[in-house]
Structure formats: C-alpha cells, structure tokens
C-alpha cells in the first residue's frame, strides 16, 4: 500500500478534543475543551426553530450570506470603529478554525516562517504544518505571560511572513496591553510582516483589562487578517460560524481558499445568528458580568483546593500549577485527574513549545453549579 502524506505524519490529533473523549469515558466534569454547558440566548434558539421551517436550506453565497455579512459588518464597525464593507472585507467561515487555516494558506508559501507566541492554541501548530510554514516560537513567560521585546525583535530578524496573535489569549488568559500591541505593530511595519489574529474571546475580558483590536492600531488594518467567530460570544460553538476580516487584496485570496475548502458556512445557521449580531450593547455587558462571576466561582474553588494559578485577564481558561502533585508526564496526570478526581483538564504541554510539564489548563465556560461541583471534587486533591 502507498504511504499517506508526510504532512499528516507531522502532527497528532488534538489533545484538547481527545481530553473531551476521556472525560466522557470516565464521567468526569469536562473542563478541558472550552465550550459552554448552557444554552445560547433564547432569541437565537427561537430564530433557529423558525428557520428550520422557513429556510434557507440551500447554499448561501460562498463568502457569506449577504444579510449575515451586513449585520456582522455593522456589529464589528460598532466595536472597532473600522468602516467595514460587508462586500469587500468579510469572508464567513466554518468557525474560526477554518478562518485561521484559510488565513495561513492565503498568506504563507511553503518554507515561509511565522511567529507564534508560546504557549499557543494547538491548532496553530497544525495550521503551520498544513500550510508548509515554519513556526518561530517566542515565549510568553508564566506567571504573567509577558514577552521579552528583544526576543521578539530577534524573531522578526529571521524574516517571518506573518505573526499569529491570539488575543485575549488561549490558553494563558493574557490580554495584550495596547503598549505591547504597539510594539508588535512597530515590528510588523519595520519588517513588513502580516499579522493574523485570533480574537474569538474579544468579548470575554475582565475589568480593568480591555481588548484592543489589532487591526485598529495606526496603519495595521492593511496588514492584518482578523479571525474570529460567534462561538464564544453567543455560546454556539456547534454552529461553526466564524469569519475573516481583512483588506480587499487579502480577502480575495481568503475567498478562494475558503471556497475550495468548505464552499460555505451553514446557510440556515448564518440566518439564525443574525439576531445575535443585532444584540444591544447590554448583551455584551451581561456576558462579561456572567463570565466575571464564573471566574470568581472557579478561582475560589481552586483556592479552596490549594491550587495556584495565573489570574486570567480574558478568555475563559486558567493555567494551574500542579507541580505539587506530579513531576513527570502531564498527560498521565490529566488522565489520572479525570479518572480519580473526576475533573478533566488539558495538559499544559499541548500548548507550550518549551518543556513545560507543571501546568494544566481548565476552562470555566460552565454553569456556576457545574463549576462548584468541580470545586468539590478538586478538594480531594488536598488529601493526595
Ligand atoms: N478553543 C477551544 C479550546 O481551546 C476548543 C475549540 C475547538 O475544539 N475547536 O478548548
């Protein structure tokens, strides 16, 4: 039999999604793969039920249903101040996962280099391999996950094609300050590099931290490919609705890649999600408030269990130091934690380029009662 491609031998299946299967097998509370255990806003559920009968049920325009793109352009213009044109600046994708892949395939040729901050969301490693790009890792050092500006400059001196920026960051919970983003912008300008952003947690930021959209920095719109999704903002991870926002000359490439990867995101779901995009500002305030409470409940549970962690500034993940419980293999530790303690987490090694084995990632996009129940189980760690 012939061999399968070299490409697919270079990466493993997702550890995040594997941990969900482990959690399901042993009945653990699943704080590994980040998705809610609560429903989306009722208005979205009602719209979906209505569209089930009324349609559309056939393909939307490849790069996004016109009404969806118009609503998205209005919403993102409202939050970013950028004058976005739904016909020139937007491609609707199957989640931000496809958006990132399409962005990488549009920007990178095989052999190009891309800067990736480490720890990083594991998809970026596979995105780089699939597009033939070679990552240059720049560490974000725990516990505060700051980067060393000199180290970042040295990475730019290796002449990368693009930098990948996840902000607010998965898994670290870091929200890059405006000053940090301006440093990145200055280097992107100086070395003529594209910036591909993953901003899926744009609306999950804890006071006093604030999200700055990279594309809004002076001169940056022209070189930024913004990727995001509706998954986290409206608690609809299964709807797989994401998007790319970029200047026209980049969007042309993204449209082509997207067309041949997936043809389009699900037409009925685009239609149903419009009510989400039209939510008033109060919706986003309530979302922040709800996640701020979830963070407080879960961090309180970690404190009670005697666990130390980096306080997340945004997104819904927390990196926890488990060096008191194991010295070696964090995958084995997470398997043990799921089986014996009944709470599933993601081993930190799946996010770090560096040999980090003492951190694990929990997410807290769960009902407060689920988080409390996880807290009760984690208390058992005290007697281990
Ligand atoms: N972003 C989520 C996480 O990091 C999962 C996303 C996914 O599995 N597609 O857990």
Short mmCIF file of N, CA and C in Angstrom, two decimals, residues 91-170:
data_model
loop_
_atom_site.label_atom_id
_atom_site.label_comp_id
_atom_site.label_asym_id
_atom_site.label_seq_id
_atom_site.Cartn_x
_atom_site.Cartn_y
_atom_site.Cartn_z
N UNK A 91 -15.17 37.43 4.95
CA UNK A 91 -15.50 36.07 4.50
C UNK A 91 -16.01 35.31 5.72
N UNK A 92 -17.18 34.71 5.57
CA UNK A 92 -17.76 33.91 6.65
C UNK A 92 -17.26 32.47 6.49
N UNK A 93 -16.79 31.89 7.59
CA UNK A 93 -16.13 30.58 7.53
C UNK A 93 -16.80 29.59 8.50
N UNK A 94 -16.38 28.33 8.42
CA UNK A 94 -16.85 27.31 9.37
C UNK A 94 -16.01 27.41 10.64
N UNK A 95 -16.38 28.31 11.48
CA UNK A 95 -15.65 28.55 12.72
C UNK A 95 -14.37 29.33 12.46
N UNK A 96 -13.80 29.78 13.56
CA UNK A 96 -12.52 30.49 13.46
C UNK A 96 -11.42 29.51 13.06
N UNK A 97 -11.64 28.22 13.32
CA UNK A 97 -10.67 27.20 12.93
C UNK A 97 -10.42 27.27 11.42
N UNK A 98 -11.51 27.33 10.64
CA UNK A 98 -11.32 27.44 9.19
C UNK A 98 -10.78 28.82 8.83
N UNK A 99 -11.23 29.84 9.55
CA UNK A 99 -10.75 31.20 9.27
C UNK A 99 -9.22 31.26 9.38
N UNK A 100 -8.67 30.67 10.45
CA UNK A 100 -7.21 30.69 10.66
C UNK A 100 -6.49 29.90 9.58
N UNK A 101 -7.04 28.74 9.25
CA UNK A 101 -6.42 27.90 8.22
C UNK A 101 -6.44 28.63 6.87
N UNK A 102 -7.58 29.24 6.54
CA UNK A 102 -7.68 29.96 5.26
C UNK A 102 -6.73 31.16 5.26
N UNK A 103 -6.60 31.81 6.42
CA UNK A 103 -5.69 32.96 6.51
C UNK A 103 -4.25 32.51 6.27
N UNK A 104 -3.86 31.41 6.91
CA UNK A 104 -2.49 30.90 6.75
C UNK A 104 -2.23 30.49 5.30
N UNK A 105 -3.20 29.80 4.68
CA UNK A 105 -3.00 29.35 3.30
C UNK A 105 -2.97 30.53 2.33
N UNK A 106 -3.62 31.63 2.71
CA UNK A 106 -3.63 32.82 1.85
C UNK A 106 -2.32 33.58 1.96
N UNK A 107 -1.75 33.59 3.15
CA UNK A 107 -0.59 34.45 3.43
C UNK A 107 0.74 33.72 3.20
N UNK A 108 0.79 32.41 3.50
CA UNK A 108 2.08 31.72 3.56
C UNK A 108 2.33 30.80 2.38
N UNK A 109 3.55 30.82 1.90
CA UNK A 109 4.05 29.80 0.97
C UNK A 109 4.82 28.77 1.79
N UNK A 110 4.94 27.54 1.25
CA UNK A 110 5.78 26.56 1.95
C UNK A 110 7.17 27.13 2.18
N UNK A 111 7.69 26.96 3.38
CA UNK A 111 9.02 27.49 3.71
C UNK A 111 8.99 28.85 4.37
N UNK A 112 7.86 29.55 4.29
CA UNK A 112 7.77 30.83 5.00
C UNK A 112 7.78 30.60 6.50
N UNK A 113 8.23 31.60 7.23
CA UNK A 113 8.22 31.49 8.69
C UNK A 113 7.07 32.29 9.28
N UNK A 114 6.55 31.80 10.39
CA UNK A 114 5.51 32.54 11.13
C UNK A 114 5.88 32.59 12.60
N UNK A 115 5.73 33.76 13.20
CA UNK A 115 5.98 33.88 14.64
C UNK A 115 4.74 33.43 15.40
N UNK A 116 4.97 32.56 16.37
CA UNK A 116 3.87 32.07 17.22
C UNK A 116 4.31 32.27 18.67
N UNK A 117 3.50 32.93 19.46
CA UNK A 117 3.81 33.04 20.89
C UNK A 117 3.52 31.70 21.55
N UNK A 118 4.40 31.31 22.48
CA UNK A 118 4.20 30.04 23.21
C UNK A 118 4.04 30.36 24.69
N UNK A 119 2.96 29.87 25.37
CA UNK A 119 2.00 28.87 24.94
C UNK A 119 1.04 29.38 23.87
N UNK A 120 0.59 28.45 23.04
CA UNK A 120 -0.30 28.80 21.94
C UNK A 120 -1.42 27.78 21.83
N UNK A 121 -2.51 28.19 21.23
CA UNK A 121 -3.63 27.29 20.95
C UNK A 121 -3.16 26.24 19.94
N UNK A 122 -3.37 24.97 20.26
CA UNK A 122 -2.70 23.90 19.50
C UNK A 122 -2.98 23.91 18.00
N UNK A 123 -4.11 24.44 17.56
CA UNK A 123 -4.41 24.47 16.12
C UNK A 123 -3.33 25.18 15.31
N UNK A 124 -2.65 26.18 15.90
CA UNK A 124 -1.70 26.96 15.09
C UNK A 124 -0.53 26.09 14.62
N UNK A 125 -0.17 25.10 15.43
CA UNK A 125 0.91 24.18 15.03
C UNK A 125 0.50 23.42 13.78
N UNK A 126 -0.71 22.87 13.80
CA UNK A 126 -1.20 22.11 12.64
C UNK A 126 -1.43 23.05 11.45
N UNK A 127 -1.93 24.26 11.71
CA UNK A 127 -2.13 25.25 10.62
C UNK A 127 -0.81 25.51 9.91
N UNK A 128 0.25 25.65 10.69
CA UNK A 128 1.57 25.93 10.11
C UNK A 128 2.01 24.75 9.26
N UNK A 129 1.89 23.54 9.79
CA UNK A 129 2.32 22.36 9.04
C UNK A 129 1.52 22.22 7.75
N UNK A 130 0.20 22.40 7.84
CA UNK A 130 -0.64 22.21 6.65
C UNK A 130 -0.35 23.26 5.58
N UNK A 131 0.06 24.44 6.00
CA UNK A 131 0.37 25.48 5.00
C UNK A 131 1.86 25.49 4.65
N UNK A 132 2.62 24.59 5.25
CA UNK A 132 4.05 24.48 4.92
C UNK A 132 4.91 25.53 5.60
N UNK A 133 4.34 26.26 6.54
CA UNK A 133 5.10 27.33 7.19
C UNK A 133 5.86 26.78 8.39
N UNK A 134 6.93 27.49 8.73
CA UNK A 134 7.78 27.04 9.83
C UNK A 134 7.64 28.01 10.99
N UNK A 135 7.15 27.54 12.14
CA UNK A 135 6.95 28.46 13.27
C UNK A 135 8.26 28.92 13.92
N UNK A 136 8.30 30.17 14.31
CA UNK A 136 9.37 30.69 15.18
C UNK A 136 8.64 30.99 16.50
N UNK A 137 9.01 30.26 17.54
CA UNK A 137 8.28 30.43 18.80
C UNK A 137 8.91 31.51 19.66
N UNK A 138 8.07 32.37 20.19
CA UNK A 138 8.53 33.40 21.14
C UNK A 138 7.80 33.16 22.45
N UNK A 139 8.55 32.89 23.53
CA UNK A 139 7.87 32.54 24.78
C UNK A 139 7.13 33.70 25.44
N UNK A 140 5.97 33.38 25.98
CA UNK A 140 5.26 34.26 26.92
C UNK A 140 5.49 33.59 28.27
N UNK A 141 6.24 34.24 29.15
CA UNK A 141 6.71 33.51 30.33
C UNK A 141 5.73 33.60 31.49
N UNK A 142 5.27 32.42 31.99
CA UNK A 142 4.42 32.43 33.17
C UNK A 142 5.19 32.98 34.37
N UNK A 143 4.58 33.54 35.40
CA UNK A 143 3.13 33.58 35.56
C UNK A 143 2.44 34.74 34.85
N UNK A 144 3.15 35.80 34.44
CA UNK A 144 2.39 36.93 33.86
C UNK A 144 2.33 36.89 32.33
N UNK A 145 3.03 35.95 31.71
CA UNK A 145 2.97 35.75 30.27
C UNK A 145 3.37 36.99 29.47
N UNK A 146 4.39 37.68 29.95
CA UNK A 146 4.95 38.81 29.19
C UNK A 146 5.96 38.26 28.19
N UNK A 147 6.16 38.99 27.07
CA UNK A 147 7.23 38.59 26.15
C UNK A 147 8.40 39.53 26.33
N UNK A 148 9.57 39.05 25.94
CA UNK A 148 10.77 39.86 26.01
C UNK A 148 10.91 40.59 24.67
N UNK A 149 10.84 41.93 24.66
CA UNK A 149 10.85 42.67 23.39
C UNK A 149 12.09 42.35 22.54
N UNK A 150 13.23 42.12 23.20
CA UNK A 150 14.45 41.81 22.45
C UNK A 150 14.32 40.46 21.75
N UNK A 151 13.69 39.51 22.46
CA UNK A 151 13.48 38.19 21.87
C UNK A 151 12.52 38.26 20.68
N UNK A 152 11.50 39.11 20.82
CA UNK A 152 10.54 39.27 19.72
C UNK A 152 11.23 39.89 18.50
N UNK A 153 12.06 40.90 18.75
CA UNK A 153 12.80 41.53 17.65
C UNK A 153 13.69 40.49 16.94
N UNK A 154 14.36 39.64 17.72
CA UNK A 154 15.21 38.61 17.10
C UNK A 154 14.38 37.69 16.20
N UNK A 155 13.14 37.42 16.63
CA UNK A 155 12.26 36.57 15.80
C UNK A 155 11.93 37.28 14.49
N UNK A 156 11.67 38.59 14.57
CA UNK A 156 11.38 39.35 13.34
C UNK A 156 12.61 39.40 12.43
N UNK A 157 13.79 39.41 13.05
CA UNK A 157 15.03 39.45 12.24
C UNK A 157 15.21 38.18 11.41
N UNK A 158 14.48 37.12 11.77
CA UNK A 158 14.53 35.89 10.96
C UNK A 158 13.61 36.00 9.73
N UNK A 159 13.06 37.18 9.51
CA UNK A 159 12.28 37.49 8.31
C UNK A 159 11.02 36.62 8.14
N UNK A 160 10.16 36.62 9.15
CA UNK A 160 8.92 35.85 9.00
C UNK A 160 7.97 36.53 8.01
N UNK A 161 7.02 35.75 7.54
CA UNK A 161 5.97 36.30 6.66
C UNK A 161 4.83 36.86 7.49
N UNK A 162 4.58 36.22 8.64
CA UNK A 162 3.42 36.61 9.45
C UNK A 162 3.67 36.33 10.93
N UNK A 163 2.87 36.98 11.75
CA UNK A 163 2.86 36.69 13.19
C UNK A 163 1.42 36.31 13.54
N UNK A 164 1.29 35.26 14.36
CA UNK A 164 -0.04 34.85 14.82
C UNK A 164 -0.25 35.41 16.22
N UNK A 165 -1.36 36.11 16.38
CA UNK A 165 -1.64 36.76 17.67
C UNK A 165 -3.01 36.31 18.17
N UNK A 166 -3.03 35.57 19.27
CA UNK A 166 -4.30 35.19 19.89
C UNK A 166 -4.52 36.14 21.06
N UNK A 167 -5.52 36.97 20.96
CA UNK A 167 -5.76 38.00 21.97
C UNK A 167 -7.25 38.27 22.10
N UNK A 168 -7.84 38.15 23.29
CA UNK A 168 -7.32 37.56 24.53
C UNK A 168 -6.83 36.14 24.27
N UNK A 169 -5.80 35.75 25.02
CA UNK A 169 -5.06 34.55 24.64
C UNK A 169 -5.59 33.26 25.28
N UNK A 170 -5.68 32.27 24.44
CA UNK A 170 -5.87 30.88 24.83
C UNK A 170 -4.49 30.23 24.73
#
